[in-house]
């Protein structure tokens, strides 16, 4: 009998040595089934093997049984709580840890408190978790990292960053540097974050791309995407996906970020990829929590309101958990506004505006020169003398409150613009202006607010052209040294130039147009972009303006210039606006309202010859012309040329 037990023990320890825990479990369970009493050593080995086989629920049951045998065992108490935490039985883990008899002088006390804090944090009891960690050694790396994780979970990225910086002085592992970069990303310190994560990737070069490398490349792509460098974001994702040959390395986060990076060029495929990820149960870790929100926002941006509505309804049971309050309000308002006027949206905007005003008031009272996000102008309090309230917040708390305000503003803008859009779509531009103006104090120089306000003023024409200029100029002035005019919406730049011209500020318009042309040439020469239509769109807008005002000589010359070089700028869209101006000119000539000289005629004929040569293979639509040939830019250019030749005779 002794020999048999010796053989069994040998087999069990051999399996454990080889990490073959499943076989060890089978041997131990068969031993228990033989009718032997519930042996503590057997149960202890069985619990150990079950834990390492990742059957945490079973190991917790076994350690609970062992505690009934040895209630004072500190090791069993610790392992029981550890198994419960890994089994995600956080409430039971909290209760077990709270009733533990492990003394503060015990070597297991630190680990027990860390597990208890983790259990509290996973239940969302963050303040309780912090209180528990005060009982731990504050110089221990695990204590510091646990505090950092709690602050991060609470979206207090400033405090989290401080703790991760402390952790890095104790341990220089790459994963800690990653979390520092991640905090910088959430604080929108993109340049610093990008340098940090690039250093991590460069340091890890030569190692196999697995494990944490996925985190590093995904963060790099996310940072580049936030910096609006979509080309570099795509390159970062491609670099990792090329290295990760095995499909299992392409996790849901990688697929998610790859879809986001490619949304600009292939939105349909991007949405389809995200829908595939959502097919996984959305509450599982396999599915990034941002997936649902990104599907909904992408669908709305592409005008697929029906898809957004269906997706929102399908996942409504988890939407409040997965979406931020602001995103949920925005999507709900956008979806419901499809069928009926949305009073909910109005109340939501009013609620957010009220909360922002309170935040701004608090910041003003604590800082006599509080500067609005995106603004270079301080919003000083009424008195030049610092109030006693300015000492209520520490510098750190003030920085945190300012960041919170900035985030709140960013979340508020989409809701505000959705309500403004309802007025805009009805052509009520004066009402749209008045509505936006109500929130100008809160939004300050926010780019989205200024762009939409500028468009609203521009479309009202008259004296409003001059009023639109400062708002458009905010977009230019807000850019950093690393950005250029090509990062701005082309239509905003075109409208700014037109507004300058209509208010007799031609030199300013010319300066902007020259700057755009120079930056576009440099970007194309350096290979920073493969195509750019900014210069073409601005010249086309300015040319159209002059044509509408009857100055066809200058207007047509600008329009002709807008399509150069033809191989890059000639497209169905640019040709549509170009031919409208030529048709308007032909109409004026036919009615004897404009006299065309020979120089202008020859210029037009030469231009149309060039368009015909380049537009041979550019099909405009599926319609068939009288010659049973597809309609192309070349065929329309020939018709225009014949029209002007006829008019000239």
XYZ file of C-alpha atoms in Angstrom:
649
model
C 0.000 0.000 0.000
C 2.850 2.331 0.867
C 4.537 1.496 -2.431
C 1.348 2.349 -4.330
C 1.076 5.751 -2.603
C 4.752 6.420 -3.311
C 4.186 5.674 -6.997
C 1.129 7.964 -7.141
C 3.014 10.788 -5.406
C 5.913 10.388 -7.837
C 3.583 10.566 -10.834
C 1.814 13.652 -9.464
C 5.038 15.564 -8.844
C 6.382 14.522 -12.248
C 3.259 15.976 -13.867
C 3.606 19.177 -11.845
C 7.272 19.441 -12.825
C 6.272 19.152 -16.512
C 3.363 21.617 -15.984
C 0.973 18.842 -16.954
C -1.564 19.872 -14.339
C -4.533 18.189 -15.977
C -2.972 14.719 -15.686
C -2.000 15.447 -12.098
C -5.607 16.409 -11.334
C -6.883 13.159 -12.854
C -4.480 11.091 -10.709
C -5.376 12.970 -7.529
C -9.123 12.762 -8.177
C -8.915 9.003 -8.810
C -7.114 8.722 -5.490
C -9.987 10.483 -3.747
C -12.531 8.293 -5.503
C -10.846 5.143 -4.154
C -12.666 5.787 -0.891
C -9.699 7.323 0.869
C -10.505 9.975 3.495
C -10.333 13.630 2.444
C -6.590 13.936 2.819
C -5.298 17.476 3.371
C -2.106 16.929 1.317
C -4.169 15.530 -1.576
C -6.656 18.399 -1.416
C -3.787 20.908 -1.228
C -2.118 19.453 -4.327
C -5.457 19.268 -6.117
C -6.180 22.933 -5.312
C -2.676 23.934 -6.458
C -3.012 22.044 -9.765
C -6.544 23.350 -10.379
C -5.315 26.933 -9.876
C -2.431 26.508 -12.316
C -4.765 24.784 -14.779
C -6.772 28.059 -14.607
C -9.811 26.334 -13.108
C -10.085 29.067 -10.476
C -13.619 28.258 -9.389
C -12.618 24.665 -8.558
C -9.454 25.794 -6.764
C -11.482 28.261 -4.660
C -13.841 25.444 -3.617
C -10.901 23.253 -2.634
C -9.163 26.018 -0.641
C -12.467 26.719 1.117
C -12.587 23.044 2.131
C -8.981 23.217 3.307
C -9.805 26.278 5.425
C -12.510 24.259 7.156
C -9.779 21.788 8.110
C -7.188 24.461 8.996
C -9.006 27.763 9.625
C -5.893 29.511 10.968
C -3.715 28.741 7.935
C -2.623 32.086 6.465
C -1.489 30.474 3.233
C -4.874 28.867 2.615
C -6.607 32.167 3.392
C -4.420 33.937 0.847
C -4.805 31.278 -1.846
C -8.573 31.148 -1.309
C -8.936 34.884 -1.915
C -6.509 34.725 -4.839
C -8.598 31.982 -6.479
C -11.811 33.960 -5.965
C -10.288 37.085 -7.541
C -9.110 35.110 -10.568
C -12.538 33.464 -10.795
C -13.991 37.018 -10.881
C -16.019 36.301 -7.741
C -15.152 39.734 -6.408
C -17.889 40.058 -3.778
C -16.912 36.726 -2.208
C -13.236 37.714 -2.424
C -13.917 41.008 -0.599
C -15.806 39.223 2.176
C -13.124 36.558 2.575
C -10.318 39.126 2.648
C -12.166 41.326 5.147
C -12.662 38.355 7.514
C -9.063 37.168 7.165
C -7.081 36.635 10.374
C -3.709 37.369 8.747
C -1.818 39.773 11.021
C -0.075 42.933 9.735
C 3.286 41.413 10.670
C 2.658 38.372 8.469
C 4.584 38.012 5.178
C 1.182 37.314 3.549
C -0.478 40.541 4.768
C 0.744 42.692 1.848
C -0.481 40.214 -0.773
C -3.846 39.819 0.943
C -4.453 43.583 1.003
C -3.471 43.915 -2.645
C -5.979 41.204 -3.568
C -8.645 42.842 -1.418
C -8.017 46.202 -3.115
C -8.249 44.541 -6.543
C -11.566 42.930 -5.620
C -12.943 46.295 -4.457
C -11.691 48.036 -7.605
C -13.304 45.453 -9.890
C -16.623 46.144 -8.138
C -16.200 49.859 -8.857
C -15.530 50.672 -5.196
C -12.491 52.801 -5.976
C -12.334 54.899 -2.801
C -12.556 51.717 -0.700
C -9.738 50.195 -2.738
C -7.523 53.247 -2.132
C -8.257 53.087 1.615
C -7.176 49.436 1.715
C -3.928 50.215 -0.103
C -2.988 52.733 2.600
C -2.346 49.680 4.786
C 0.262 48.385 2.318
C 3.940 49.208 1.935
C 3.868 52.365 -0.182
C 7.342 51.637 -1.550
C 6.337 48.235 -2.889
C 6.027 48.141 -6.690
C 2.713 46.264 -6.554
C 1.206 48.883 -4.234
C 2.265 51.699 -6.543
C 0.946 49.903 -9.631
C -2.343 49.114 -7.891
C -2.824 52.793 -6.987
C -2.010 53.751 -10.556
C -4.556 51.239 -11.882
C -7.274 52.616 -9.595
C -6.602 56.217 -10.681
C -6.576 55.087 -14.306
C -9.885 53.248 -13.856
C -11.280 56.458 -12.355
C -10.039 58.364 -15.441
C -7.787 60.436 -13.187
C -4.924 60.211 -15.665
C -2.821 62.891 -13.957
C -2.702 60.925 -10.687
C -2.221 57.659 -12.567
C 0.726 59.164 -14.442
C 2.332 60.268 -11.177
C 2.094 56.731 -9.773
C 3.430 55.111 -12.950
C 6.382 57.518 -12.899
C 7.095 56.420 -9.327
C 6.810 52.775 -10.413
C 9.324 53.364 -13.187
C 11.942 54.463 -10.641
C 11.500 51.066 -8.957
C 11.106 48.869 -12.043
C 12.057 49.811 -15.603
C 9.963 47.189 -17.399
C 8.614 48.190 -20.810
C 5.031 47.611 -19.732
C 5.307 50.406 -17.148
C 6.670 52.756 -19.802
C 3.698 51.704 -21.930
C 1.220 52.749 -19.243
C 3.009 56.092 -18.896
C 2.603 56.618 -22.640
C -1.039 55.526 -22.373
C -1.699 58.165 -19.697
C -0.030 60.797 -21.894
C -2.315 59.699 -24.741
C -5.432 60.121 -22.612
C -4.141 63.531 -21.488
C -3.808 64.397 -25.201
C -0.051 64.920 -24.875
C 0.336 63.158 -28.188
C 3.889 64.200 -29.096
C 5.289 62.991 -25.761
C 3.221 59.804 -25.903
C 4.362 59.042 -29.450
C 8.041 59.460 -28.582
C 7.612 57.207 -25.546
C 5.860 54.353 -27.348
C 8.253 54.603 -30.308
C 11.191 54.219 -27.892
C 9.509 51.149 -26.384
C 9.061 49.558 -29.817
C 12.633 50.384 -30.861
C 13.990 48.921 -27.618
C 11.974 45.737 -28.156
C 13.200 45.408 -31.772
C 14.670 41.990 -32.380
C 12.367 40.269 -29.912
C 9.531 38.163 -31.252
C 6.430 40.270 -31.858
C 4.024 38.701 -29.434
C 2.427 39.466 -26.110
C 2.895 43.099 -25.122
C 4.106 44.119 -28.603
C 0.457 44.103 -29.652
C -0.244 46.767 -27.006
C 2.671 48.942 -28.136
C 1.752 49.001 -31.836
C -1.936 49.546 -31.120
C -1.147 52.513 -28.886
C 1.174 53.982 -31.518
C -1.565 53.678 -34.153
C -4.135 55.245 -31.800
C -1.838 58.201 -31.078
C -1.120 58.791 -34.771
C -4.825 58.578 -35.558
C -5.567 61.140 -32.846
C -2.902 63.375 -34.416
C -4.796 62.942 -37.719
C -1.778 61.279 -39.334
C -3.884 58.502 -40.849
C -1.153 57.388 -43.248
C 1.325 56.771 -40.399
C -1.390 55.063 -38.323
C -2.046 52.644 -41.172
C 1.685 52.003 -41.511
C 1.992 51.188 -37.786
C -0.869 48.685 -37.984
C 0.528 47.138 -41.168
C 3.983 46.773 -39.612
C 2.619 44.771 -36.695
C 0.161 42.733 -38.776
C 2.946 41.771 -41.194
C 5.095 40.591 -38.292
C 2.268 38.760 -36.556
C 2.022 35.873 -38.994
C -0.219 33.756 -36.822
C -3.888 34.675 -36.857
C -4.222 34.317 -33.088
C -1.850 37.260 -32.626
C -4.334 39.490 -34.475
C -6.592 40.065 -31.513
C -9.810 42.060 -31.452
C -8.017 45.269 -30.426
C -5.667 45.047 -33.422
C -8.533 44.364 -35.829
C -10.495 47.230 -34.225
C -7.651 49.739 -34.627
C -6.919 48.575 -38.175
C -10.571 49.264 -39.036
C -10.393 52.742 -37.488
C -7.186 53.551 -39.415
C -8.774 52.502 -42.722
C -12.145 54.163 -42.136
C -11.235 57.253 -44.174
C -10.490 55.255 -47.352
C -12.838 52.284 -46.948
C -15.640 53.085 -44.470
C -17.850 50.162 -45.502
C -15.145 47.570 -44.763
C -14.213 49.334 -41.518
C -17.803 49.180 -40.254
C -18.065 45.541 -41.344
C -14.924 44.621 -39.366
C -16.264 46.315 -36.246
C -19.580 44.504 -36.658
C -17.684 41.189 -36.743
C -15.974 42.087 -33.462
C -19.329 42.966 -31.925
C -20.560 39.495 -32.880
C -18.466 38.378 -29.905
C -20.373 38.951 -26.671
C -19.788 42.698 -26.161
C -19.226 42.370 -22.422
C -16.259 40.052 -22.874
C -12.697 41.348 -22.796
C -12.254 40.037 -26.345
C -14.390 42.919 -27.585
C -12.933 46.411 -26.986
C -15.469 48.539 -25.130
C -15.078 51.338 -27.710
C -16.309 49.105 -30.567
C -20.033 49.812 -30.228
C -19.522 53.564 -29.972
C -17.257 53.614 -33.022
C -19.729 51.617 -35.133
C -22.530 54.019 -34.249
C -20.472 57.179 -34.836
C -19.060 55.844 -38.120
C -22.516 54.890 -39.383
C -23.906 58.332 -38.513
C -20.920 60.094 -40.124
C -21.515 58.141 -43.340
C -25.223 58.973 -43.346
C -26.249 55.383 -42.541
C -28.835 56.377 -39.938
C -30.771 53.135 -40.462
C -27.683 51.044 -39.662
C -26.984 53.165 -36.582
C -30.583 52.792 -35.445
C -30.583 48.995 -35.922
C -27.233 48.573 -34.152
C -28.240 50.818 -31.273
C -31.485 48.884 -30.803
C -29.750 45.497 -31.031
C -27.240 46.357 -28.290
C -29.433 48.613 -26.174
C -29.168 46.175 -23.258
C -25.420 46.873 -22.979
C -25.259 50.345 -24.571
C -25.359 52.265 -21.290
C -22.491 50.161 -19.976
C -20.309 50.377 -23.104
C -20.976 53.975 -24.164
C -20.060 57.141 -22.318
C -23.028 59.175 -21.104
C -22.349 61.815 -23.772
C -22.033 59.281 -26.619
C -25.205 57.513 -25.503
C -27.100 60.821 -25.424
C -25.738 61.825 -28.837
C -26.579 58.540 -30.562
C -29.992 58.312 -28.939
C -30.768 61.870 -30.053
C -29.472 61.273 -33.585
C -31.455 58.061 -33.983
C -34.735 59.383 -32.560
C -34.483 62.649 -34.526
C -34.865 60.589 -37.710
C -38.552 60.078 -36.994
C -39.611 62.970 -34.762
C -38.417 66.298 -33.317
C -36.272 65.505 -30.325
C -37.148 67.298 -27.113
C -34.766 64.906 -25.349
C -31.848 66.398 -27.289
C -32.763 69.940 -26.239
C -32.934 68.979 -22.572
C -29.679 67.046 -22.867
C -27.897 70.051 -24.410
C -29.291 72.326 -21.698
C -28.201 69.891 -18.973
C -24.651 69.631 -20.331
C -24.385 73.388 -20.827
C -25.452 73.996 -17.234
C -22.849 71.531 -15.947
C -20.110 73.137 -18.064
C -20.970 76.608 -16.776
C -20.634 75.362 -13.204
C -17.250 73.805 -14.013
C -16.100 77.017 -15.673
C -17.301 79.103 -12.713
C -15.352 76.872 -10.326
C -12.198 77.197 -12.424
C -12.558 80.968 -12.640
C -12.946 81.280 -8.880
C -9.778 79.245 -8.363
C -7.717 80.821 -11.123
C -7.943 84.501 -11.980
C -6.555 83.878 -15.459
C -8.322 80.661 -16.469
C -7.910 80.079 -20.194
C -10.624 78.312 -22.148
C -9.589 75.165 -24.050
C -8.174 76.126 -27.427
C -8.099 79.824 -26.541
C -5.103 82.059 -26.074
C -7.195 84.646 -24.238
C -7.419 84.414 -20.449
C -10.898 84.692 -18.970
C -10.038 86.886 -16.003
C -12.365 87.189 -13.048
C -14.023 90.536 -12.436
C -11.560 91.583 -9.801
C -7.865 91.889 -10.616
C -7.087 90.977 -7.016
C -6.949 87.202 -6.355
C -9.972 86.072 -4.370
C -9.689 83.906 -1.297
C -11.251 81.108 -3.344
C -8.141 80.933 -5.505
C -6.442 79.045 -2.722
C -9.068 76.349 -2.398
C -7.559 74.053 -5.033
C -3.970 72.921 -5.186
C -2.053 73.316 -8.432
C -2.491 69.599 -9.080
C -6.239 69.697 -8.407
C -6.597 72.750 -10.619
C -4.811 70.979 -13.477
C -7.091 67.990 -12.999
C -10.228 70.187 -12.969
C -9.065 71.992 -16.106
C -8.548 68.684 -17.896
C -12.014 67.540 -16.819
C -13.474 70.749 -18.256
C -11.666 70.212 -21.556
C -12.990 66.659 -21.806
C -16.518 67.852 -20.981
C -16.318 70.472 -23.735
C -15.166 67.877 -26.258
C -18.095 65.616 -25.318
C -20.585 68.498 -25.394
C -19.766 69.753 -28.901
C -21.330 66.830 -30.877
C -24.610 67.194 -28.961
C -24.671 70.941 -29.564
C -23.924 70.566 -33.281
C -26.626 67.939 -33.662
C -29.215 70.393 -32.386
C -27.751 73.199 -34.528
C -27.949 70.923 -37.569
C -31.727 70.713 -37.210
C -31.931 74.505 -37.691
C -29.276 74.451 -40.420
C -31.133 71.807 -42.468
C -34.208 74.075 -42.475
C -32.126 76.955 -43.858
C -32.613 78.924 -40.640
C -29.062 80.324 -40.602
C -29.869 83.365 -38.438
C -31.479 81.113 -35.822
C -28.513 78.738 -36.055
C -26.171 81.659 -35.399
C -28.214 82.812 -32.399
C -28.302 79.269 -30.984
C -24.541 78.790 -31.332
C -23.876 82.239 -29.905
C -25.643 81.225 -26.676
C -22.792 78.780 -26.010
C -19.849 80.860 -27.244
C -18.647 81.620 -23.715
C -18.358 77.923 -22.896
C -16.802 76.791 -26.156
C -14.399 79.697 -26.631
C -12.105 78.958 -29.562
C -13.074 75.304 -29.998
C -12.267 74.492 -33.640
C -15.504 72.642 -34.417
C -17.588 75.422 -32.889
C -15.676 78.147 -34.759
C -15.855 76.315 -38.093
C -19.614 75.827 -37.859
C -20.193 79.378 -36.641
C -18.100 80.677 -39.539
C -20.094 78.647 -42.092
C -23.354 79.885 -40.552
C -22.266 83.527 -40.853
C -20.809 83.017 -44.338
C -24.063 81.669 -45.761
C -25.976 84.722 -44.520
C -23.769 86.875 -46.810
C -23.775 90.675 -46.675
C -22.142 92.095 -43.558
C -21.838 88.567 -42.173
C -18.882 87.838 -44.486
C -16.661 90.085 -42.391
C -17.976 88.540 -39.151
C -17.107 85.049 -40.409
C -13.420 85.891 -40.963
C -12.275 85.830 -37.288
C -13.900 82.418 -36.783
C -12.205 80.957 -39.868
C -8.889 82.464 -38.760
C -9.152 80.632 -35.421
C -8.676 77.395 -37.374
C -5.425 78.669 -38.875
C -4.103 80.199 -35.645
C -4.854 77.095 -33.571
C -2.442 74.931 -35.549
C 0.939 74.015 -34.122
C 4.301 74.117 -35.834
C 3.949 70.462 -36.794
C 0.659 71.065 -38.621
C -0.031 72.923 -41.827
C -2.895 74.363 -43.817
C -3.508 71.016 -45.519
C -4.774 69.668 -42.187
C -7.647 72.176 -42.292
C -10.923 71.623 -44.202
C -10.431 72.847 -47.761
C -13.895 74.412 -47.861
C -13.145 76.474 -44.747
C -10.004 77.871 -46.401
C -11.937 78.540 -49.623
C -14.666 80.398 -47.755
C -12.069 82.422 -45.847
C -10.440 83.536 -49.106
C -13.827 84.410 -50.601
C -14.776 86.376 -47.460
C -11.502 88.326 -47.665
C -12.137 89.158 -51.331
C -15.732 90.237 -50.723
C -14.583 92.568 -47.939
C -11.870 94.117 -50.157
C -9.018 92.275 -48.428
C -7.571 90.757 -51.607
C -3.984 90.742 -50.322
C -4.925 88.537 -47.366
C -6.733 86.125 -49.689
C -3.763 85.998 -52.047
C -1.373 85.319 -49.171
C -3.448 82.365 -47.971
C -3.720 80.956 -51.509
C 0.035 81.212 -52.039
C 0.685 79.517 -48.677
C -1.674 76.665 -49.592
C -0.037 76.186 -53.001
C 3.451 76.167 -51.438
C 2.554 73.681 -48.700
C 0.758 71.414 -51.160
C 3.740 71.386 -53.537
C 6.136 70.631 -50.665
C 3.927 67.853 -49.298
C 3.598 66.199 -52.700
C 7.328 66.565 -53.435
C 8.332 65.109 -50.060
C 5.872 62.245 -50.459
C 3.978 63.242 -47.285
C 0.695 62.965 -49.234
C -0.166 61.199 -52.480
C -2.980 63.580 -53.380
C -4.281 66.931 -52.182
C -7.075 69.074 -53.579
C -6.825 72.086 -51.273
C -5.269 74.423 -53.825
C -7.673 73.235 -56.515
C -10.783 73.706 -54.346
C -9.742 77.183 -53.158
C -9.001 78.400 -56.699
C -12.246 76.863 -57.930
C -14.239 78.645 -55.205
C -12.548 81.991 -55.874
C -12.986 81.612 -59.644
C -16.664 80.761 -59.229
C -17.107 83.842 -57.045
C -15.660 86.155 -59.697
C -17.807 84.537 -62.376
C -20.942 85.048 -60.288
C -19.987 88.729 -59.883
C -19.548 89.108 -63.652
C -15.742 89.254 -63.735
C -15.386 86.327 -66.137
C -11.872 87.227 -67.319
C -10.317 86.723 -63.895
C -12.843 84.095 -62.757
C -12.294 81.755 -65.714
C -8.506 82.124 -65.432
C -8.712 81.042 -61.773
C -10.921 78.078 -62.637
C -8.524 76.977 -65.366
C -5.668 77.224 -62.892
C -7.612 75.206 -60.295
C -7.404 72.019 -62.376
C -3.630 72.152 -62.940
C -2.005 69.669 -63.028
C -4.856 67.881 -64.784
C -3.687 64.354 -63.959
C -4.119 65.098 -60.234
C -6.955 67.616 -60.009
C -9.338 66.639 -62.799
C -12.179 64.559 -61.376
C -15.968 64.292 -61.793
C -16.476 66.567 -58.757
C -14.076 69.341 -59.825
C -15.326 69.132 -63.414
C -18.964 69.528 -62.267
C -18.272 72.972 -60.775
C -15.932 73.944 -63.611
C -18.420 73.299 -66.415
C -21.149 75.226 -64.533
C -19.040 78.385 -64.777
C -18.338 77.803 -68.477
C -22.037 77.225 -69.167
C -22.912 80.420 -67.271
C -20.358 82.310 -69.382
C -21.773 80.814 -72.606
C -25.271 81.876 -71.540
C -24.091 85.464 -70.986
C -22.372 85.572 -74.368
C -25.426 84.154 -76.189
C -27.586 86.894 -74.627
C -25.044 89.556 -75.634
C -24.478 90.357 -71.960
C -20.732 89.709 -72.198
C -18.191 90.244 -74.985
C -15.386 87.697 -75.155
C -12.074 88.844 -76.673
C -9.791 86.624 -78.777
C -7.232 86.147 -76.013
C -9.873 84.803 -73.660
C -11.320 82.544 -76.393
C -7.928 81.013 -77.196
C -7.263 80.443 -73.501
C -10.597 78.637 -73.101
C -10.026 76.489 -76.216
C -6.534 75.501 -75.046
C -7.885 74.671 -71.601
C -10.694 72.504 -72.998
C -8.197 70.718 -75.284
C -6.126 69.796 -72.232
C -9.244 68.644 -70.362
C -10.312 66.522 -73.339
C -6.912 64.846 -73.516
C -6.836 64.033 -69.815
C -10.524 63.190 -69.346
C -10.910 60.494 -71.988
C -11.231 57.656 -69.470
C -13.064 59.555 -66.698
C -16.683 58.397 -66.952
C -19.166 60.808 -65.377
C -22.168 58.538 -64.943
C -23.910 55.450 -66.337
C -25.911 57.398 -68.894
C -25.321 56.913 -72.606
C -24.851 59.841 -74.986
C -26.491 60.189 -78.414
C -23.536 58.297 -79.934
C -24.203 55.337 -77.607
C -20.942 56.076 -75.845
C -20.546 56.552 -72.067
C -20.507 60.209 -71.012
C -16.954 61.242 -70.127
C -15.269 64.492 -69.170
C -13.619 64.459 -72.607
C -16.962 64.261 -74.444
C -18.389 67.174 -72.434
C -15.204 69.204 -72.991
C -15.614 68.699 -76.764
C -19.213 69.912 -76.582
C -18.183 73.017 -74.621
C -15.377 73.742 -77.072
C -17.774 73.504 -80.018
C -20.195 75.806 -78.166
C -17.577 78.538 -77.655
C -16.293 78.251 -81.236
C -19.864 78.687 -82.483
C -20.473 81.658 -80.175
C -17.269 83.362 -81.313
C -18.433 83.311 -84.941
